[in-house]
PDB file of C-alpha atoms in Angstrom:
ATOM      1  CA  UNK A   1      -0.282  -0.144   0.094  1.00  0.00           C
ATOM      2  CA  UNK A   2       1.750   3.318  -1.041  1.00  0.00           C
ATOM      3  CA  UNK A   3       0.747   6.362   0.900  1.00  0.00           C
ATOM      4  CA  UNK A   4       1.552  10.377   0.133  1.00  0.00           C
ATOM      5  CA  UNK A   5       3.867  11.891   2.498  1.00  0.00           C
ATOM      6  CA  UNK A   6       3.365  15.113   3.606  1.00  0.00           C
ATOM      7  CA  UNK A   7       5.610  18.010   5.443  1.00  0.00           C
ATOM      8  CA  UNK A   8       4.038  19.882   8.058  1.00  0.00           C
ATOM      9  CA  UNK A   9       3.280  23.338   6.360  1.00  0.00           C
ATOM     10  CA  UNK A  10       1.082  20.614   3.702  1.00  0.00           C
ATOM     11  CA  UNK A  11       3.330  20.380   0.956  1.00  0.00           C
ATOM     12  CA  UNK A  12       4.091  16.966  -0.951  1.00  0.00           C
ATOM     13  CA  UNK A  13       7.293  15.005   0.297  1.00  0.00           C
ATOM     14  CA  UNK A  14       7.338  11.755  -1.606  1.00  0.00           C
ATOM     15  CA  UNK A  15       5.121   8.483  -0.994  1.00  0.00           C
ATOM     16  CA  UNK A  16       5.779   5.968   1.302  1.00  0.00           C
ATOM     17  CA  UNK A  17       4.979   1.898   1.137  1.00  0.00           C
ATOM     18  CA  UNK A  18       3.178   0.970   3.967  1.00  0.00           C
ATOM     19  CA  UNK A  19       2.574  -3.118   5.338  1.00  0.00           C
ATOM     20  CA  UNK A  20      -0.591  -4.601   4.530  1.00  0.00           C
ATOM     21  CA  UNK A  21       0.060  -6.591   7.617  1.00  0.00           C
ATOM     22  CA  UNK A  22      -0.159  -3.421   9.707  1.00  0.00           C
ATOM     23  CA  UNK A  23      -2.653  -1.491   7.376  1.00  0.00           C
ATOM     24  CA  UNK A  24      -4.103  -3.341   5.109  1.00  0.00           C
ATOM     25  CA  UNK A  25      -6.298  -5.488   6.973  1.00  0.00           C
ATOM     26  CA  UNK A  26      -9.945  -5.773   6.690  1.00  0.00           C
ATOM     27  CA  UNK A  27     -10.514  -3.977  10.461  1.00  0.00           C
ATOM     28  CA  UNK A  28     -13.185  -6.375  12.986  1.00  0.00           C
ATOM     29  CA  UNK A  29     -15.315  -4.677  15.706  1.00  0.00           C
ATOM     30  CA  UNK A  30     -15.094  -7.284  18.204  1.00  0.00           C
ATOM     31  CA  UNK A  31     -11.202  -7.444  18.440  1.00  0.00           C
ATOM     32  CA  UNK A  32     -11.226  -3.738  18.388  1.00  0.00           C
ATOM     33  CA  UNK A  33     -14.109  -3.671  21.707  1.00  0.00           C
ATOM     34  CA  UNK A  34     -12.079  -5.992  23.581  1.00  0.00           C
ATOM     35  CA  UNK A  35      -9.236  -3.995  23.503  1.00  0.00           C
ATOM     36  CA  UNK A  36     -10.508  -0.554  24.183  1.00  0.00           C
ATOM     37  CA  UNK A  37     -12.364  -2.627  27.136  1.00  0.00           C
ATOM     38  CA  UNK A  38      -9.427  -3.617  28.402  1.00  0.00           C
ATOM     39  CA  UNK A  39      -7.957  -0.700  27.924  1.00  0.00           C
ATOM     40  CA  UNK A  40     -10.442   1.340  29.964  1.00  0.00           C
ATOM     41  CA  UNK A  41     -10.941  -1.696  32.335  1.00  0.00           C
ATOM     42  CA  UNK A  42      -6.898  -0.943  33.376  1.00  0.00           C
ATOM     43  CA  UNK A  43      -7.548   2.481  34.134  1.00  0.00           C
ATOM     44  CA  UNK A  44     -10.212   2.630  36.052  1.00  0.00           C
ATOM     45  CA  UNK A  45      -9.071   3.453  39.428  1.00  0.00           C
ATOM     46  CA  UNK A  46     -11.402   1.368  41.982  1.00  0.00           C
ATOM     47  CA  UNK A  47     -11.270   3.818  44.905  1.00  0.00           C
ATOM     48  CA  UNK A  48     -15.284   3.402  45.378  1.00  0.00           C
ATOM     49  CA  UNK A  49     -15.990   2.331  49.038  1.00  0.00           C
ATOM     50  CA  UNK A  50     -18.836   2.296  50.851  1.00  0.00           C
ATOM     51  CA  UNK A  51     -19.119   1.225  54.731  1.00  0.00           C
ATOM     52  CA  UNK A  52     -20.535  -2.249  55.830  1.00  0.00           C
ATOM     53  CA  UNK A  53     -22.070  -2.841  59.332  1.00  0.00           C
ATOM     54  CA  UNK A  54     -19.015  -3.967  60.368  1.00  0.00           C
ATOM     55  CA  UNK A  55     -17.171  -0.788  59.690  1.00  0.00           C
ATOM     56  CA  UNK A  56     -20.411   1.577  61.046  1.00  0.00           C
ATOM     57  CA  UNK A  57     -19.348   3.894  64.323  1.00  0.00           C
ATOM     58  CA  UNK A  58     -22.691   3.028  66.235  1.00  0.00           C
ATOM     59  CA  UNK A  59     -23.753   0.375  69.227  1.00  0.00           C
ATOM     60  CA  UNK A  60     -23.448  -2.880  69.385  1.00  0.00           C
ATOM     61  CA  UNK A  61     -26.658  -3.256  71.725  1.00  0.00           C
ATOM     62  CA  UNK A  62     -30.204  -4.856  70.890  1.00  0.00           C
ATOM     63  CA  UNK A  63     -31.973  -2.243  70.267  1.00  0.00           C
ATOM     64  CA  UNK A  64     -35.114  -3.114  72.986  1.00  0.00           C
ATOM     65  CA  UNK A  65     -35.973  -6.484  73.820  1.00  0.00           C
ATOM     66  CA  UNK A  66     -36.735  -9.520  72.227  1.00  0.00           C
ATOM     67  CA  UNK A  67     -40.382  -9.803  72.855  1.00  0.00           C
ATOM     68  CA  UNK A  68     -43.577  -8.321  74.314  1.00  0.00           C
ATOM     69  CA  UNK A  69     -43.159  -4.713  72.264  1.00  0.00           C
ATOM     70  CA  UNK A  70     -45.083  -6.349  69.586  1.00  0.00           C
ATOM     71  CA  UNK A  71     -42.694  -4.772  67.246  1.00  0.00           C
ATOM     72  CA  UNK A  72     -40.031  -6.443  64.750  1.00  0.00           C
ATOM     73  CA  UNK A  73     -37.296  -8.598  66.227  1.00  0.00           C
ATOM     74  CA  UNK A  74     -34.015  -6.156  65.936  1.00  0.00           C
ATOM     75  CA  UNK A  75     -30.720  -6.500  67.411  1.00  0.00           C
ATOM     76  CA  UNK A  76     -27.935  -4.060  66.207  1.00  0.00           C
ATOM     77  CA  UNK A  77     -28.701  -0.411  64.766  1.00  0.00           C
ATOM     78  CA  UNK A  78     -25.898  -0.847  62.365  1.00  0.00           C
ATOM     79  CA  UNK A  79     -28.010  -3.296  60.146  1.00  0.00           C
ATOM     80  CA  UNK A  80     -28.419  -2.233  56.340  1.00  0.00           C
ATOM     81  CA  UNK A  81     -32.237  -1.560  57.026  1.00  0.00           C
ATOM     82  CA  UNK A  82     -31.695   1.369  59.708  1.00  0.00           C
ATOM     83  CA  UNK A  83     -30.678   5.168  58.715  1.00  0.00           C
ATOM     84  CA  UNK A  84     -26.857   5.147  59.611  1.00  0.00           C
ATOM     85  CA  UNK A  85     -26.732   1.298  59.211  1.00  0.00           C
ATOM     86  CA  UNK A  86     -24.113  -0.062  57.190  1.00  0.00           C
ATOM     87  CA  UNK A  87     -24.162  -0.378  53.205  1.00  0.00           C
ATOM     88  CA  UNK A  88     -25.299  -4.228  51.988  1.00  0.00           C
ATOM     89  CA  UNK A  89     -22.902  -5.543  49.360  1.00  0.00           C
ATOM     90  CA  UNK A  90     -22.143  -1.674  48.439  1.00  0.00           C
ATOM     91  CA  UNK A  91     -18.452  -1.410  46.548  1.00  0.00           C
ATOM     92  CA  UNK A  92     -15.140  -2.129  47.389  1.00  0.00           C
ATOM     93  CA  UNK A  93     -11.481  -0.844  46.837  1.00  0.00           C
ATOM     94  CA  UNK A  94     -10.505  -3.600  43.959  1.00  0.00           C
ATOM     95  CA  UNK A  95      -8.709  -3.390  40.658  1.00  0.00           C
ATOM     96  CA  UNK A  96     -10.873  -3.493  37.765  1.00  0.00           C
ATOM     97  CA  UNK A  97      -7.885  -4.909  35.251  1.00  0.00           C
ATOM     98  CA  UNK A  98      -8.799  -8.391  33.681  1.00  0.00           C
ATOM     99  CA  UNK A  99      -6.106 -10.478  31.328  1.00  0.00           C
ATOM    100  CA  UNK A 100      -6.012 -10.102  27.297  1.00  0.00           C
ATOM    101  CA  UNK A 101      -3.461 -11.872  25.506  1.00  0.00           C
ATOM    102  CA  UNK A 102      -0.761 -10.307  23.742  1.00  0.00           C
ATOM    103  CA  UNK A 103      -1.609 -11.823  20.343  1.00  0.00           C
ATOM    104  CA  UNK A 104      -5.676  -9.917  20.117  1.00  0.00           C
ATOM    105  CA  UNK A 105      -3.450  -6.821  22.143  1.00  0.00           C
ATOM    106  CA  UNK A 106      -1.189  -6.597  18.887  1.00  0.00           C
ATOM    107  CA  UNK A 107      -4.142  -7.756  16.753  1.00  0.00           C
ATOM    108  CA  UNK A 108      -6.547  -5.001  17.854  1.00  0.00           C
ATOM    109  CA  UNK A 109      -3.282  -2.208  17.010  1.00  0.00           C
ATOM    110  CA  UNK A 110      -2.874  -3.590  13.864  1.00  0.00           C
ATOM    111  CA  UNK A 111      -7.096  -3.740  13.001  1.00  0.00           C
ATOM    112  CA  UNK A 112      -7.127  -0.322  14.875  1.00  0.00           C
ATOM    113  CA  UNK A 113      -4.445   1.256  12.215  1.00  0.00           C
ATOM    114  CA  UNK A 114      -6.400  -0.386   9.258  1.00  0.00           C
ATOM    115  CA  UNK A 115      -9.483   0.901   9.928  1.00  0.00           C
ATOM    116  CA  UNK A 116      -7.727   4.316   9.778  1.00  0.00           C
ATOM    117  CA  UNK A 117      -6.140   3.468   6.432  1.00  0.00           C
ATOM    118  CA  UNK A 118      -9.010   2.123   5.087  1.00  0.00           C
ATOM    119  CA  UNK A 119     -11.052   5.314   5.564  1.00  0.00           C
ATOM    120  CA  UNK A 120      -8.511   7.630   4.482  1.00  0.00           C
ATOM    121  CA  UNK A 121      -7.819   8.610   8.039  1.00  0.00           C
ATOM    122  CA  UNK A 122      -4.486   8.447   8.056  1.00  0.00           C
ATOM    123  CA  UNK A 123      -1.880  11.143   7.124  1.00  0.00           C
ATOM    124  CA  UNK A 124       1.774  10.294   6.977  1.00  0.00           C
ATOM    125  CA  UNK A 125       3.932  13.522   7.755  1.00  0.00           C
ATOM    126  CA  UNK A 126       8.105  13.387   7.198  1.00  0.00           C
ATOM    127  CA  UNK A 127       9.328  15.490  10.389  1.00  0.00           C
ATOM    128  CA  UNK A 128       6.674  16.499  13.206  1.00  0.00           C
ATOM    129  CA  UNK A 129       9.369  19.357  14.211  1.00  0.00           C
ATOM    130  CA  UNK A 130       9.029  23.295  14.467  1.00  0.00           C
ATOM    131  CA  UNK A 131      11.574  25.821  14.819  1.00  0.00           C
ATOM    132  CA  UNK A 132       9.701  27.764  17.774  1.00  0.00           C
ATOM    133  CA  UNK A 133       7.406  26.585  20.075  1.00  0.00           C
ATOM    134  CA  UNK A 134       4.130  29.216  18.629  1.00  0.00           C
ATOM    135  CA  UNK A 135       0.968  27.368  18.995  1.00  0.00           C
ATOM    136  CA  UNK A 136      -0.797  30.065  16.027  1.00  0.00           C
ATOM    137  CA  UNK A 137       2.402  28.967  13.658  1.00  0.00           C
ATOM    138  CA  UNK A 138       0.881  24.940  14.011  1.00  0.00           C
ATOM    139  CA  UNK A 139      -2.921  26.078  13.822  1.00  0.00           C
ATOM    140  CA  UNK A 140      -2.481  27.104  10.678  1.00  0.00           C
ATOM    141  CA  UNK A 141      -0.280  23.808   9.702  1.00  0.00           C
ATOM    142  CA  UNK A 142      -2.949  21.697  10.447  1.00  0.00           C
ATOM    143  CA  UNK A 143      -5.491  24.020   9.270  1.00  0.00           C
ATOM    144  CA  UNK A 144      -3.247  23.292   6.007  1.00  0.00           C
ATOM    145  CA  UNK A 145      -3.292  19.890   6.028  1.00  0.00           C
ATOM    146  CA  UNK A 146      -7.115  20.057   7.237  1.00  0.00           C
ATOM    147  CA  UNK A 147      -6.625  19.079  11.160  1.00  0.00           C
ATOM    148  CA  UNK A 148      -9.065  19.588  13.483  1.00  0.00           C
ATOM    149  CA  UNK A 149      -9.759  16.490  15.661  1.00  0.00           C
ATOM    150  CA  UNK A 150      -6.125  14.360  15.309  1.00  0.00           C
ATOM    151  CA  UNK A 151      -3.968  11.809  17.183  1.00  0.00           C
ATOM    152  CA  UNK A 152      -0.323  12.631  16.581  1.00  0.00           C
ATOM    153  CA  UNK A 153       2.376   9.908  16.820  1.00  0.00           C
ATOM    154  CA  UNK A 154       6.117  10.981  16.274  1.00  0.00           C
ATOM    155  CA  UNK A 155       8.963   8.953  16.937  1.00  0.00           C
ATOM    156  CA  UNK A 156      10.882   7.871  20.613  1.00  0.00           C
ATOM    157  CA  UNK A 157      11.639  11.216  20.997  1.00  0.00           C
ATOM    158  CA  UNK A 158       9.203  13.897  20.455  1.00  0.00           C
ATOM    159  CA  UNK A 159      10.315  17.575  19.136  1.00  0.00           C
ATOM    160  CA  UNK A 160      10.015  19.569  22.423  1.00  0.00           C
ATOM    161  CA  UNK A 161       8.883  22.832  20.376  1.00  0.00           C
ATOM    162  CA  UNK A 162       5.903  21.069  18.832  1.00  0.00           C
ATOM    163  CA  UNK A 163       5.099  18.989  21.292  1.00  0.00           C
ATOM    164  CA  UNK A 164       4.836  22.776  23.835  1.00  0.00           C
ATOM    165  CA  UNK A 165       2.946  24.317  20.772  1.00  0.00           C
ATOM    166  CA  UNK A 166       0.176  20.988  20.522  1.00  0.00           C
ATOM    167  CA  UNK A 167      -0.497  20.735  23.745  1.00  0.00           C
ATOM    168  CA  UNK A 168      -2.885  23.799  23.359  1.00  0.00           C
ATOM    169  CA  UNK A 169      -4.604  23.015  21.007  1.00  0.00           C
ATOM    170  CA  UNK A 170      -8.443  21.516  21.629  1.00  0.00           C
ATOM    171  CA  UNK A 171      -9.027  17.726  20.441  1.00  0.00           C
ATOM    172  CA  UNK A 172      -5.587  16.919  19.054  1.00  0.00           C
ATOM    173  CA  UNK A 173      -3.544  14.653  21.282  1.00  0.00           C
ATOM    174  CA  UNK A 174       0.431  14.091  20.483  1.00  0.00           C
ATOM    175  CA  UNK A 175       2.276  10.775  21.777  1.00  0.00           C
ATOM    176  CA  UNK A 176       5.802   9.724  21.234  1.00  0.00           C
ATOM    177  CA  UNK A 177       5.634   6.036  19.750  1.00  0.00           C
ATOM    178  CA  UNK A 178       5.870   3.863  22.595  1.00  0.00           C
ATOM    179  CA  UNK A 179       2.269   5.386  23.564  1.00  0.00           C
ATOM    180  CA  UNK A 180       0.535   4.318  20.483  1.00  0.00           C
ATOM    181  CA  UNK A 181      -2.756   2.457  21.816  1.00  0.00           C
ATOM    182  CA  UNK A 182      -5.854   1.447  20.500  1.00  0.00           C
ATOM    183  CA  UNK A 183      -8.133   3.513  22.534  1.00  0.00           C
ATOM    184  CA  UNK A 184      -6.695   6.884  21.103  1.00  0.00           C
ATOM    185  CA  UNK A 185      -6.387   5.882  18.136  1.00  0.00           C
ATOM    186  CA  UNK A 186     -10.250   5.358  17.809  1.00  0.00           C
ATOM    187  CA  UNK A 187     -11.387   8.393  20.161  1.00  0.00           C
ATOM    188  CA  UNK A 188      -9.499  10.908  17.550  1.00  0.00           C
ATOM    189  CA  UNK A 189     -10.993  11.231  13.713  1.00  0.00           C
ATOM    190  CA  UNK A 190      -7.543  11.292  12.198  1.00  0.00           C
ATOM    191  CA  UNK A 191      -4.706   9.520  12.385  1.00  0.00           C
ATOM    192  CA  UNK A 192      -1.191  11.390  11.848  1.00  0.00           C
ATOM    193  CA  UNK A 193       2.282   9.252  11.580  1.00  0.00           C
ATOM    194  CA  UNK A 194       5.251  10.466  11.418  1.00  0.00           C
ATOM    195  CA  UNK A 195       7.981   8.598   8.907  1.00  0.00           C
ATOM    196  CA  UNK A 196       9.640   7.597  12.165  1.00  0.00           C
ATOM    197  CA  UNK A 197       6.812   6.514  13.646  1.00  0.00           C
ATOM    198  CA  UNK A 198       5.720   4.468  10.617  1.00  0.00           C
ATOM    199  CA  UNK A 199       9.108   2.388  10.478  1.00  0.00           C
ATOM    200  CA  UNK A 200       9.228   2.020  14.294  1.00  0.00           C
ATOM    201  CA  UNK A 201       5.814   0.224  13.833  1.00  0.00           C
ATOM    202  CA  UNK A 202       6.813  -1.846  10.993  1.00  0.00           C
ATOM    203  CA  UNK A 203       9.583  -2.717  13.068  1.00  0.00           C
ATOM    204  CA  UNK A 204       7.835  -3.790  15.622  1.00  0.00           C
ATOM    205  CA  UNK A 205       5.537  -6.014  13.805  1.00  0.00           C
ATOM    206  CA  UNK A 206       8.123  -7.542  12.202  1.00  0.00           C
TER     207      UNK A 206
END
């Protein structure tokens, strides 16, 4: 698969041959869903907590005598049915993480990249570098490329000026190649890869 390379200013900078095994697959929604679900579960803090009856600071004495009152039999006021009592089966601090095979994760990334390529929402830039960290200049460059909602993935080291300029632009995310993931690819409209990022991906899946 051949794709045009552009400069950051929107000019033509040649072509690049993309691997069919990474960018030419027929995207499967079931695999993408599994990987996104795994990512979001891993991100959950799991710090939600409510107190059970054993954790309530309240007297444990029997409320009133067992017989002779004509009322229901009750013991502790910490029981869930009373105001101020503990929560029955409430949330506890836990990890929401679950396992997903490495091969499925790798396949999910390939399918996400292929989905962007198939929808013509993939742009290759020769170099993500700016002379100075000016957001206004970068916004003008993105306008030439037609980018309003995008994930930009650079090489192992991001250009400091580019990263600073892009941090102020809404709906634009910037990641090094080590941070590329299915969820961030799918949540943005366009995927922008540098030449270094493409080379790193092909090396990774070789």
